[in-house]
Amino acid sequence: MESLPLAFWLDLLGTFVFGISGALVAVRRGLDIFGIAVLSVAAGLAGGMIRDMLLGATPPTALEDPRYLLTSLAAGVCVFFGHRLLDRLNKPVMVLDALGLGVFAVSGCHKSLVFGLDPLPAILLGVLTAVGGGAVRDLFVAEIPRVLREEVYALAAMVGAAIVVAGGALGLADGWTAAAGVVGAFAVRVISVWRDWRAPRAPGS
Amino acid sequence: MESLPLAFWLDLLGTFVFGISGALVAVRRGLDIFGIAVLSVAAGLAGGMIRDMLLGATPPTALEDPRYLLTSLAAGVCVFFGHRLLDRLNKPVMVLDALGLGVFAVSGCHKSLVFGLDPLPAILLGVLTAVGGGAVRDLFVAEIPRVLREEVYALAAMVGAAIVVAGGALGLADGWTAAAGVVGAFAVRVISVWRDWRAPRAPGS
Amino acid sequence: MESLPLAFWLDLLGTFVFGISGALVAVRRGLDIFGIAVLSVAAGLAGGMIRDMLLGATPPTALEDPRYLLTSLAAGVCVFFGHRLLDRLNKPVMVLDALGLGVFAVSGCHKSLVFGLDPLPAILLGVLTAVGGGAVRDLFVAEIPRVLREEVYALAAMVGAAIVVAGGALGLADGWTAAAGVVGAFAVRVISVWRDWRAPRAPGS
């Protein structure tokens, strides 16, 4: 993957923050150290694996490069020893989840464009990559995934992915476009929670 | 996919009706417009994506062709504005689900045969394609999937897929075989609900 | 897959025992004969399908070779008629699940090494293969997967996969290494349940 250094670092960052979010959920559920490891690996790697399986980029980078596994396990170890510190921060799972959401939306969309997908499907796969890890994490503890419960979640991922598509169409540098996409998705998600944005429901529902 | 026009139109029809069923579930759960979009896309596209990932036909047609995404989103929009009309019809989710079941069973089996699978595995993949979208829809709202709860569900998909295999073995035209498969699966499913067919349980259970 | 006769027989054995475990769960939930068939196929084939999709070995062996489907259906039939006998045995789901866990951990890791994965990712994919079928089985009946609930589960799979990697590195014969891996994973799992091993929780959780 030397030709995709940007995607590599984005993936690794997303793997770490989703790994943290998975491990925090595991600690709150009272799971043991192995349950923590399973949920940090599942939350950290599932989004990228789904992306790569759908692109036909197999084996997924998360399996070809041991650094992904080690990164998600490192996230689990950090939470095992440091969860009390993380819990003192306000809504840590939400903020980390928002960061992972932005990072994976950008990396998923970016890699889809590299693999020749059209803009709309590339945005879709960016969203899928972004919500995949969290959905697996939530399904494993029998919760309705955040992507359905939260008002502005898939939309935030869509914003991040759309910025990547727009930046590519405008010929901007990949690095700046990626940064803008991550910041855009993260901002939309965090502000929506902070300001308690409400999305419309079906009339009469 | 110009070589598979039949599979294309079947897929698009199945995407639409499963998209409707996903969106109706979302409205009933009181989800907002983004939750509706997520469930209509998930229910509409998951079956075909699972089929294509298993066949190695990546990226899946649902990602290569933006019409799939637009079709499932259109289903969500129809439900957003028209769910009161749809609710007045009797058991609309069940009937649409039965139609999607038949369509995807046929398209999954047909594409599996084109990719050279043997008859039995082709039927299995047809069933998987057919139950995949609904299973993802139900898992996302933390319900036991319809394929387990309902008496005659996987069996209906199997009938549709088996008709495709039989039609192919008899050298019948693809179009007629596909139509017969959809009608067969749909009829078995709807009649089983209507007549309240009961399947046997394990003796002594 | 004539070049992988060992993996073939391991896969078939794992398919059968996970098929039994899935069918037993279905009978306990009072599902009908089709629900039993769905859960025995899902539990029996999902792990290997996930493995093959991640390796890019598509279509998966479970779809290329009808014997996999027939094996998992045979497991369902055995349970349909014989579940009272199986229930008289102590903790039959746990023991069969442990055997399937070991078999799939070994087969997943072995096939990953054949496909050129590094040792760490090969162990990860062995664990994924081993826990995949059971996770799908448990998610389908809306239970938190065993891999999260149980103290020593992913660890047992990891032991089996690590033995395969170690045996390969030492140049031992595949057959003996595989047998040692299955026995190792099975023993760790069963002894952990029998002796009620407890894994550490995060300090202060």
Coordinates of C-alpha atoms in Angstrom, one line a residue:
Chain A
M1 CA 0.0 0.0 0.0
E2 CA 3.0 2.3 -0.4
S3 CA 1.0 4.1 -3.1
L4 CA -1.6 5.0 -0.6
P5 CA 0.3 6.5 2.3
L6 CA -2.5 8.9 3.1
A7 CA -5.1 6.1 3.2
F8 CA -2.7 4.2 5.4
W9 CA -2.4 6.8 8.1
L10 CA -6.0 7.7 8.0
D11 CA -6.9 4.0 8.4
L12 CA -4.5 3.6 11.3
L13 CA -6.0 6.7 13.1
G14 CA -9.5 5.5 12.5
T15 CA -8.6 2.0 13.7
F16 CA -7.2 3.5 16.9
V17 CA -10.1 5.7 17.8
F18 CA -12.8 3.2 16.9
G19 CA -10.7 0.6 18.8
I20 CA -10.9 3.0 21.8
S21 CA -14.7 3.4 21.4
G22 CA -15.2 -0.4 21.1
A23 CA -13.1 -1.0 24.2
L24 CA -14.9 1.7 26.2
V25 CA -18.2 0.0 25.3
A26 CA -16.8 -3.3 26.5
V27 CA -15.6 -1.9 29.8
R28 CA -19.0 -0.3 30.4
R29 CA -20.7 -3.7 29.8
G30 CA -18.3 -5.3 32.4
L31 CA -16.6 -7.5 29.8
D32 CA -13.3 -9.1 30.6
I33 CA -9.9 -8.4 29.0
F34 CA -10.7 -10.7 26.1
G35 CA -14.1 -9.2 25.5
I36 CA -12.3 -5.8 25.4
A37 CA -9.8 -7.1 22.9
V38 CA -12.6 -8.5 20.7
L39 CA -14.6 -5.3 20.7
S40 CA -11.7 -3.1 20.1
V41 CA -10.5 -5.2 17.1
A42 CA -14.1 -5.5 15.8
A43 CA -14.8 -1.8 16.0
G44 CA -11.4 -0.9 14.7
L45 CA -11.1 -3.2 11.8
A46 CA -14.6 -4.0 10.6
G47 CA -15.2 -0.8 8.6
G48 CA -12.0 -1.1 6.6
M49 CA -12.6 -4.9 6.1
I50 CA -16.1 -4.3 4.7
R51 CA -14.7 -1.5 2.5
D52 CA -12.0 -3.8 1.1
M53 CA -14.3 -6.8 0.6
L54 CA -16.7 -4.6 -1.3
L55 CA -13.9 -3.2 -3.5
G56 CA -12.4 -6.6 -4.0
A57 CA -9.2 -5.4 -2.5
T58 CA -8.5 -8.7 -0.8
P59 CA -7.0 -9.7 1.5
P60 CA -7.9 -6.4 3.2
T61 CA -5.1 -4.1 4.3
A62 CA -6.2 -4.9 7.9
L63 CA -5.1 -8.5 7.3
E64 CA -2.1 -7.8 5.1
D65 CA -0.4 -5.4 7.5
P66 CA 0.0 -6.5 11.2
R67 CA 0.1 -2.8 12.3
Y68 CA -3.7 -2.6 12.0
L69 CA -4.2 -5.5 14.5
L70 CA -1.6 -4.2 16.8
T71 CA -3.1 -0.7 16.7
S72 CA -6.5 -1.9 17.6
L73 CA -5.1 -4.1 20.4
A74 CA -3.1 -1.1 21.6
A75 CA -6.4 0.9 21.8
G76 CA -7.8 -2.0 23.9
V77 CA -4.8 -1.9 26.3
C78 CA -5.0 1.9 26.6
V79 CA -8.7 1.6 27.7
F80 CA -8.0 -1.3 30.0
F81 CA -5.6 0.8 32.1
G82 CA -6.9 4.2 31.3
H83 CA -10.7 4.0 31.1
R84 CA -11.2 6.0 34.3
L85 CA -9.2 8.9 32.8
L86 CA -11.1 8.7 29.5
D87 CA -14.5 8.5 31.4
R88 CA -13.7 11.8 33.1
L89 CA -13.6 13.5 29.7
N90 CA -17.1 14.5 28.6
K91 CA -18.8 12.0 26.2
P92 CA -15.5 10.4 25.2
V93 CA -17.1 7.6 23.1
M94 CA -19.1 10.1 21.2
V95 CA -16.1 12.3 20.3
L96 CA -13.9 9.4 19.4
D97 CA -16.7 7.9 17.4
A98 CA -17.1 11.2 15.5
L99 CA -13.4 11.3 14.8
G100 CA -13.4 7.7 13.5
L101 CA -16.5 8.4 11.5
G102 CA -14.8 11.3 9.7
V103 CA -11.5 9.4 9.2
F104 CA -13.1 6.3 7.8
A105 CA -15.6 8.2 5.6
V106 CA -12.6 10.0 4.0
S107 CA -10.5 6.9 3.7
G108 CA -13.3 4.8 2.3
C109 CA -14.3 7.4 -0.2
H110 CA -10.7 8.1 -1.2
K111 CA -9.9 4.4 -1.8
S112 CA -13.2 3.9 -3.7
L113 CA -12.2 6.7 -6.1
V114 CA -8.7 5.2 -6.5
F115 CA -10.5 1.9 -7.4
G116 CA -12.5 3.7 -10.1
L117 CA -15.9 4.0 -8.5
D118 CA -18.2 6.8 -9.6
P119 CA -18.7 9.7 -7.2
L120 CA -22.1 8.6 -5.8
P121 CA -21.1 5.0 -5.1
A122 CA -17.8 6.3 -3.7
I123 CA -19.7 8.4 -1.2
L124 CA -21.9 5.4 -0.3
L125 CA -18.9 3.2 0.3
G126 CA -17.3 6.0 2.4
V127 CA -20.4 6.1 4.5
L128 CA -20.4 2.3 4.8
T129 CA -16.8 2.2 5.8
A130 CA -17.5 4.9 8.4
V131 CA -20.6 3.3 10.0
G132 CA -19.5 -0.3 9.6
G133 CA -17.1 -0.6 12.6
G134 CA -19.5 1.2 15.0
A135 CA -22.5 -0.9 13.7
V136 CA -20.6 -4.1 14.3
R137 CA -19.6 -2.9 17.8
D138 CA -23.2 -2.0 18.7
L139 CA -24.7 -5.1 17.2
F140 CA -22.3 -7.3 19.2
V141 CA -23.6 -5.8 22.5
A142 CA -27.2 -6.1 21.2
E143 CA -27.8 -2.3 20.9
I144 CA -29.4 -0.6 17.9
P145 CA -26.5 0.9 16.0
R146 CA -25.7 4.6 16.6
V147 CA -26.2 5.2 12.8
L148 CA -30.0 4.6 13.4
R149 CA -30.4 6.1 16.8
E150 CA -28.6 9.3 16.3
E151 CA -30.1 12.3 14.5
V152 CA -27.1 13.3 12.4
Y153 CA -24.7 10.4 11.9
A154 CA -24.8 9.0 8.4
L155 CA -25.2 12.6 7.2
A156 CA -21.9 13.6 8.9
A157 CA -20.1 10.7 7.1
M158 CA -21.7 11.8 3.9
V159 CA -20.4 15.3 4.3
G160 CA -16.9 14.1 4.8
A161 CA -17.1 11.8 1.8
A162 CA -18.6 14.5 -0.4
I163 CA -15.8 16.8 0.5
V164 CA -13.3 14.2 -0.8
V165 CA -15.3 13.8 -4.1
A166 CA -15.5 17.6 -4.5
G167 CA -11.8 18.1 -3.7
G168 CA -10.9 15.5 -6.3
A169 CA -13.1 17.1 -8.9
L170 CA -11.5 20.5 -8.2
G171 CA -8.0 19.0 -8.5
L172 CA -7.0 19.9 -4.9
A173 CA -4.2 18.1 -3.2
D174 CA -5.2 14.8 -1.5
G175 CA -3.8 15.8 1.9
W176 CA -5.8 19.0 2.2
T177 CA -8.9 17.5 0.8
A178 CA -8.7 14.6 3.3
A179 CA -8.1 17.0 6.2
A180 CA -11.1 19.1 5.2
G181 CA -13.2 15.9 4.9
V182 CA -12.3 14.7 8.3
V183 CA -12.8 18.1 9.9
G184 CA -16.1 18.5 8.1
A185 CA -17.6 15.2 9.1
F186 CA -16.3 15.6 12.7
A187 CA -17.6 19.1 13.0
V188 CA -21.1 18.2 11.6
R189 CA -21.3 15.3 14.0
V190 CA -20.1 17.0 17.1
I191 CA -22.0 20.2 16.6
S192 CA -25.2 18.2 15.9
V193 CA -24.9 16.5 19.2
W194 CA -23.8 19.7 21.0
R195 CA -26.7 21.8 19.6
D196 CA -29.1 18.9 19.7
W197 CA -30.0 19.1 16.1
R198 CA -33.2 17.3 15.2
A199 CA -33.9 15.8 11.8
P200 CA -37.4 15.7 10.4
R201 CA -39.6 12.7 10.9
A202 CA -42.0 11.4 8.4
P203 CA -45.2 13.5 8.5
G204 CA -47.8 11.8 10.6
S205 CA -45.5 9.2 12.0
Chain B
M1 CA -23.6 -5.5 -16.6
E2 CA -25.1 -5.1 -20.2
S3 CA -24.7 -8.8 -20.5
L4 CA -27.2 -9.3 -17.6
P5 CA -30.1 -7.0 -18.4
L6 CA -32.5 -9.4 -16.7
A7 CA -30.5 -9.5 -13.5
F8 CA -30.3 -5.7 -13.7
W9 CA -34.0 -5.1 -13.7
L10 CA -34.7 -7.8 -11.2
D11 CA -32.1 -6.3 -8.9
L12 CA -33.5 -2.8 -9.3
L13 CA -37.1 -4.0 -8.5
G14 CA -35.9 -6.0 -5.5
T15 CA -33.9 -2.9 -4.4
F16 CA -37.0 -0.8 -4.5
V17 CA -39.4 -3.1 -2.7
F18 CA -36.9 -4.0 0.0
G19 CA -36.0 -0.3 0.3
I20 CA -39.7 0.4 0.9
S21 CA -39.9 -2.4 3.5
G22 CA -36.8 -1.0 5.3
A23 CA -38.1 2.5 5.2
L24 CA -41.5 1.4 6.6
V25 CA -39.8 -0.4 9.5
A26 CA -37.8 2.9 10.1
V27 CA -41.0 5.0 10.2
R28 CA -42.7 2.6 12.6
R29 CA -39.7 2.8 14.9
G30 CA -40.0 6.6 14.8
L31 CA -36.6 7.1 13.2
D32 CA -35.8 10.4 11.5
I33 CA -35.2 11.0 7.8
F34 CA -31.6 9.8 7.9
G35 CA -32.5 6.7 9.8
I36 CA -35.1 6.1 7.1
A37 CA -32.5 6.6 4.4
V38 CA -30.0 4.2 6.1
L39 CA -32.6 1.4 6.5
S40 CA -33.9 1.7 3.0
V41 CA -30.4 1.6 1.6
A42 CA -29.4 -1.3 3.9
A43 CA -32.5 -3.4 3.2
G44 CA -32.3 -2.6 -0.5
L45 CA -28.6 -3.1 -1.2
A46 CA -27.4 -5.6 1.4
G47 CA -28.7 -8.8 -0.3
G48 CA -27.1 -8.0 -3.6
M49 CA -23.8 -6.8 -2.0
I50 CA -23.6 -10.1 0.0
R51 CA -24.3 -12.0 -3.2
D52 CA -21.6 -10.2 -5.2
M53 CA -19.0 -10.4 -2.4
L54 CA -19.5 -14.1 -2.2
L55 CA -19.3 -14.5 -6.0
G56 CA -16.2 -12.3 -6.1
A57 CA -18.0 -10.0 -8.4
T58 CA -16.5 -6.9 -6.9
P59 CA -17.1 -4.0 -6.7
P60 CA -20.8 -5.1 -6.4
T61 CA -23.2 -3.8 -9.0
A62 CA -24.8 -1.8 -6.3
L63 CA -21.6 0.2 -6.0
E64 CA -20.7 0.3 -9.7
D65 CA -24.0 1.7 -10.8
P66 CA -25.4 4.7 -9.1
R67 CA -29.0 3.7 -10.1
Y68 CA -29.1 1.2 -7.2
L69 CA -28.4 3.8 -4.6
L70 CA -30.8 6.3 -6.2
T71 CA -33.5 3.6 -6.3
S72 CA -33.2 2.7 -2.7
L73 CA -33.2 6.4 -1.7
A74 CA -36.2 6.9 -3.9
A75 CA -37.9 4.1 -1.9
G76 CA -37.1 6.0 1.3
V77 CA -38.5 9.3 -0.1
C78 CA -41.8 7.5 -1.2
V79 CA -42.2 6.1 2.3
F80 CA -41.3 9.4 4.0
F81 CA -44.2 11.2 2.2
G82 CA -46.5 8.2 1.5
H83 CA -46.3 5.9 4.5
R84 CA -49.9 6.7 5.7
L85 CA -51.2 5.5 2.3
L86 CA -49.0 2.4 2.4
D87 CA -50.1 1.7 6.0
R88 CA -53.7 1.6 4.9
L89 CA -52.9 -1.3 2.6
N90 CA -53.0 -4.6 4.5
K91 CA -49.7 -5.9 5.7
P92 CA -47.7 -3.8 3.2
V93 CA -44.3 -4.7 4.7
M94 CA -45.1 -8.4 4.4
V95 CA -46.3 -8.2 0.8
L96 CA -43.4 -6.1 -0.4
D97 CA -41.0 -8.3 1.6
A98 CA -42.4 -11.3 -0.2
L99 CA -41.9 -9.6 -3.6
G100 CA -38.3 -8.6 -2.8
L101 CA -37.8 -12.2 -1.5
G102 CA -38.8 -13.7 -4.8
V103 CA -37.0 -11.2 -6.9
F104 CA -33.7 -11.5 -5.1
A105 CA -33.9 -15.3 -4.8
V106 CA -34.2 -15.4 -8.6
S107 CA -31.5 -12.8 -9.3
G108 CA -29.1 -14.3 -6.8
C109 CA -29.6 -17.8 -8.2
H110 CA -29.4 -16.6 -11.8
K111 CA -26.2 -14.7 -11.3
S112 CA -24.7 -17.7 -9.4
L113 CA -25.4 -20.0 -12.4
V114 CA -23.8 -17.4 -14.8
F115 CA -20.8 -17.4 -12.5
G116 CA -20.6 -21.2 -12.9
L117 CA -21.9 -22.4 -9.5
D118 CA -23.4 -25.9 -9.2
P119 CA -27.2 -26.0 -8.8
L120 CA -27.3 -26.7 -5.1
P121 CA -24.9 -23.9 -4.1
A122 CA -26.7 -21.6 -6.6
I123 CA -29.9 -22.2 -4.8
L124 CA -28.2 -21.5 -1.5
L125 CA -26.8 -18.2 -2.8
G126 CA -30.2 -17.3 -4.1
V127 CA -31.7 -17.8 -0.7
L128 CA -28.8 -15.9 0.9
T129 CA -29.4 -13.0 -1.5
A130 CA -33.1 -13.0 -0.8
V131 CA -32.9 -13.1 3.0
G132 CA -29.8 -10.9 3.4
G133 CA -31.4 -7.5 3.0
G134 CA -34.3 -8.3 5.3
A135 CA -31.9 -9.9 7.9
V136 CA -29.7 -6.8 7.9
R137 CA -32.9 -4.6 8.2
D138 CA -34.2 -6.6 11.2
L139 CA -30.8 -7.0 12.9
F140 CA -30.3 -3.2 12.8
V141 CA -33.5 -2.6 14.7
A142 CA -32.6 -5.5 17.1
E143 CA -35.4 -7.8 16.0
I144 CA -34.9 -11.5 15.3
P145 CA -34.8 -11.7 11.5
R146 CA -38.0 -12.6 9.7
V147 CA -36.2 -15.6 8.2
L148 CA -36.2 -17.2 11.6
R149 CA -39.5 -16.0 13.0
E150 CA -41.7 -16.8 10.0
E151 CA -42.9 -20.3 9.2
V152 CA -42.4 -20.3 5.5
Y153 CA -39.7 -17.8 4.4
A154 CA -36.4 -19.4 3.4
L155 CA -38.5 -22.2 1.9
A156 CA -40.3 -19.6 -0.4
A157 CA -36.9 -18.2 -1.5
M158 CA -35.8 -21.8 -2.2
V159 CA -38.8 -22.5 -4.4
G160 CA -38.0 -19.4 -6.5
A161 CA -34.4 -20.3 -6.8
A162 CA -35.2 -23.9 -7.6
I163 CA -37.5 -22.8 -10.4
V164 CA -34.6 -20.9 -11.9
V165 CA -32.3 -24.0 -11.7
A166 CA -35.0 -26.2 -13.2
G167 CA -35.8 -23.7 -16.0
G168 CA -32.1 -23.5 -16.9
A169 CA -31.8 -27.3 -16.9
L170 CA -34.8 -27.5 -19.2
G171 CA -33.4 -24.9 -21.5
L172 CA -36.4 -22.5 -21.1
A173 CA -36.0 -18.8 -21.8
D174 CA -34.4 -16.8 -19.0
G175 CA -37.2 -14.2 -18.9
W176 CA -40.0 -16.8 -18.5
T177 CA -38.0 -18.8 -16.0
A178 CA -37.3 -15.7 -13.9
A179 CA -40.9 -14.6 -14.0
A180 CA -42.0 -18.1 -12.9
G181 CA -39.5 -18.0 -10.1
V182 CA -40.6 -14.7 -8.8
V183 CA -44.2 -15.6 -8.9
G184 CA -43.5 -19.0 -7.3
A185 CA -41.6 -17.6 -4.4
F186 CA -44.0 -14.7 -3.9
A187 CA -47.0 -17.1 -4.0
V188 CA -45.6 -19.6 -1.6
R189 CA -44.7 -16.8 0.8
V190 CA -48.0 -14.9 0.6
I191 CA -50.2 -17.9 0.7
S192 CA -48.3 -19.4 3.6
V193 CA -49.1 -16.2 5.6
W194 CA -52.7 -16.0 4.4
R195 CA -53.5 -19.6 5.1
D196 CA -51.3 -19.6 8.3
W197 CA -49.3 -22.6 7.3
R198 CA -47.4 -24.2 10.1
A199 CA -44.2 -26.0 9.6
P200 CA -43.3 -29.0 11.9
R201 CA -41.3 -28.5 15.0
A202 CA -38.7 -31.0 16.3
P203 CA -40.5 -33.8 18.1
G204 CA -40.6 -33.3 21.8
S205 CA -39.3 -29.7 21.6
Chain C
M1 CA -9.5 -27.6 -3.4
E2 CA -7.8 -30.9 -4.0
S3 CA -4.6 -29.2 -3.0
L4 CA -6.0 -28.5 0.5
P5 CA -7.4 -31.9 1.5
L6 CA -6.6 -31.2 5.2
A7 CA -8.5 -27.9 5.1
F8 CA -11.4 -29.6 3.4
W9 CA -11.9 -32.3 6.1
L10 CA -11.4 -29.8 8.9
D11 CA -13.9 -27.4 7.2
L12 CA -16.4 -30.2 6.9
L13 CA -16.0 -31.3 10.5
G14 CA -16.4 -27.7 11.7
T15 CA -19.4 -27.2 9.5
F16 CA -21.1 -30.3 11.0
V17 CA -20.4 -29.4 14.7
F18 CA -21.3 -25.7 14.3
G19 CA -24.4 -26.9 12.3
I20 CA -25.4 -29.0 15.3
S21 CA -24.9 -26.1 17.7
G22 CA -26.9 -23.8 15.5
A23 CA -29.8 -26.3 15.2
L24 CA -29.8 -26.9 19.0
V25 CA -30.1 -23.2 19.6
A26 CA -33.0 -23.2 17.1
V27 CA -34.8 -26.1 18.8
R28 CA -34.4 -24.4 22.2
R29 CA -36.0 -21.3 20.7
G30 CA -38.9 -23.4 19.5
L31 CA -38.2 -22.6 15.8
D32 CA -39.7 -24.8 13.1
I33 CA -37.9 -27.1 10.7
F34 CA -37.0 -24.2 8.4
G35 CA -35.7 -22.1 11.2
I36 CA -33.6 -25.1 12.3
A37 CA -32.2 -25.4 8.7
V38 CA -31.4 -21.7 8.5
L39 CA -29.6 -21.6 11.8
S40 CA -27.6 -24.9 11.1
V41 CA -26.6 -23.5 7.7
A42 CA -25.8 -20.1 9.1
A43 CA -23.7 -21.4 12.0
G44 CA -22.0 -24.0 9.9
L45 CA -21.1 -22.0 6.8
A46 CA -20.7 -18.4 8.0
G47 CA -17.2 -18.7 9.5
G48 CA -15.7 -20.2 6.3
M49 CA -17.6 -17.8 4.1
I50 CA -16.2 -14.8 6.0
R51 CA -12.7 -16.3 5.8
D52 CA -12.9 -16.9 2.1
M53 CA -14.4 -13.4 1.4
L54 CA -11.6 -11.8 3.4
L55 CA -9.0 -13.9 1.5
G56 CA -10.5 -13.1 -1.8
A57 CA -11.0 -16.9 -2.3
T58 CA -14.3 -16.5 -4.1
P59 CA -16.7 -18.1 -4.6
P60 CA -16.1 -19.6 -1.1
T61 CA -15.5 -23.3 -0.9
A62 CA -18.9 -23.5 0.9
L63 CA -20.5 -22.4 -2.3
E64 CA -18.3 -24.3 -4.8
D65 CA -18.8 -27.6 -3.2
P66 CA -22.3 -28.8 -2.4
R67 CA -21.0 -31.1 0.3
Y68 CA -20.7 -28.2 2.7
L69 CA -24.4 -27.3 2.4
L70 CA -25.4 -31.0 2.6
T71 CA -23.3 -31.4 5.7
S72 CA -24.8 -28.5 7.5
L73 CA -28.3 -29.6 6.5
A74 CA -27.5 -33.1 7.8
A75 CA -26.5 -31.6 11.1
G76 CA -30.0 -29.9 11.2
V77 CA -31.7 -33.2 10.4
C78 CA -29.7 -35.0 13.2
V79 CA -30.8 -32.4 15.7
F80 CA -34.4 -32.4 14.5
F81 CA -34.8 -36.1 15.3
G82 CA -32.1 -36.5 17.9
H83 CA -32.1 -33.4 20.1
R84 CA -33.5 -35.1 23.1
L85 CA -30.5 -37.5 23.1
L86 CA -28.1 -34.6 22.6
D87 CA -29.8 -32.6 25.4
R88 CA -29.2 -35.5 27.8
L89 CA -25.5 -35.1 27.3
N90 CA -24.0 -32.3 29.5
K91 CA -23.7 -28.9 27.9
P92 CA -23.7 -30.3 24.3
V93 CA -23.8 -26.9 22.6
M94 CA -20.7 -25.8 24.6
V95 CA -18.7 -28.9 23.8
L96 CA -19.6 -28.9 20.1
D97 CA -19.0 -25.2 19.9
A98 CA -15.6 -25.7 21.4
L99 CA -14.8 -28.4 18.8
G100 CA -16.0 -26.2 16.0
L101 CA -14.0 -23.3 17.4
G102 CA -10.8 -25.3 17.4
V103 CA -11.4 -26.8 13.9
F104 CA -12.2 -23.4 12.3
A105 CA -9.4 -21.6 14.1
V106 CA -7.0 -24.2 12.6
S107 CA -8.5 -24.2 9.1
G108 CA -8.8 -20.4 8.9
C109 CA -5.2 -19.9 10.0
H110 CA -3.9 -22.7 7.8
K111 CA -5.6 -21.3 4.7
S112 CA -4.5 -17.8 5.5
L113 CA -0.9 -19.0 5.6
V114 CA -1.4 -20.8 2.2
F115 CA -2.7 -17.5 0.9
G116 CA 0.5 -15.8 2.0
L117 CA -0.7 -13.8 5.1
D118 CA 1.8 -13.0 7.8
P119 CA 1.6 -14.9 11.0
L120 CA -0.2 -12.3 13.1
P121 CA -2.9 -11.6 10.5
A122 CA -3.2 -15.3 9.9
I123 CA -3.9 -15.8 13.6
L124 CA -6.5 -13.0 13.4
L125 CA -8.2 -14.6 10.5
G126 CA -8.2 -18.0 12.2
V127 CA -9.9 -16.4 15.2
L128 CA -12.4 -14.6 12.9
T129 CA -13.2 -17.8 11.1
A130 CA -13.7 -19.6 14.4
V131 CA -15.9 -17.0 16.0
G132 CA -17.8 -16.0 12.9
G133 CA -20.3 -18.8 12.6
G134 CA -21.2 -18.7 16.3
A135 CA -21.5 -14.9 16.2
V136 CA -23.9 -15.1 13.3
R137 CA -25.9 -17.8 15.1
D138 CA -26.1 -15.8 18.3
L139 CA -26.9 -12.4 16.5
F140 CA -29.7 -14.1 14.6
V141 CA -31.5 -15.1 17.9
A142 CA -30.7 -11.6 19.3
E143 CA -28.2 -12.9 21.9
I144 CA -24.9 -11.2 22.7
P145 CA -22.4 -13.5 20.9
R146 CA -20.6 -16.1 23.0
V147 CA -17.2 -14.6 22.0
L148 CA -18.1 -11.6 24.2
R149 CA -20.0 -13.3 27.0
E150 CA -17.6 -16.1 27.7
E151 CA -14.4 -15.6 29.6
V152 CA -12.0 -17.7 27.5
Y153 CA -13.3 -18.0 23.9
A154 CA -11.4 -15.9 21.5
L155 CA -8.3 -16.8 23.5
A156 CA -8.9 -20.5 22.9
A157 CA -9.2 -19.9 19.1
M158 CA -6.0 -17.8 19.3
V159 CA -4.2 -20.7 20.9
G160 CA -5.2 -23.1 18.2
A161 CA -4.2 -20.7 15.4
A162 CA -0.9 -19.9 17.1
I163 CA -0.1 -23.6 17.3
V164 CA -0.6 -23.8 13.5
V165 CA 1.7 -20.8 13.0
A166 CA 4.3 -22.3 15.3
G167 CA 4.1 -25.7 13.7
G168 CA 4.6 -24.2 10.3
A169 CA 7.6 -22.2 11.4
L170 CA 9.1 -25.3 12.9
G171 CA 8.5 -27.2 9.7
L172 CA 6.3 -29.9 11.3
A173 CA 3.8 -31.9 9.2
D174 CA 0.6 -30.1 8.5
G175 CA -1.6 -33.0 9.8
W176 CA 0.1 -33.2 13.2
T177 CA 0.2 -29.4 13.6
A178 CA -3.5 -29.2 12.7
A179 CA -4.4 -32.0 15.2
A180 CA -2.4 -30.2 17.9
G181 CA -4.1 -26.9 17.1
V182 CA -7.6 -28.4 17.3
V183 CA -6.8 -30.2 20.5
G184 CA -5.1 -27.2 22.0
A185 CA -8.0 -24.8 21.3
F186 CA -10.6 -27.4 22.4
A187 CA -8.8 -28.1 25.6
V188 CA -8.3 -24.5 26.6
R189 CA -12.0 -23.8 25.9
V190 CA -13.4 -26.8 27.7
I191 CA -11.1 -26.6 30.6
S192 CA -11.8 -22.9 31.0
V193 CA -15.5 -23.6 31.3
W194 CA -15.0 -26.7 33.5
R195 CA -12.7 -24.9 35.9
D196 CA -14.6 -21.7 35.6
W197 CA -11.5 -19.6 34.7
R198 CA -12.0 -15.9 35.2
A199 CA -10.2 -13.4 33.0
P200 CA -9.3 -10.0 34.5
R201 CA -11.5 -7.0 34.1
A202 CA -10.3 -3.5 33.7
P203 CA -9.2 -2.1 37.1
G204 CA -12.0 0.0 38.6
S205 CA -14.7 -1.1 36.1

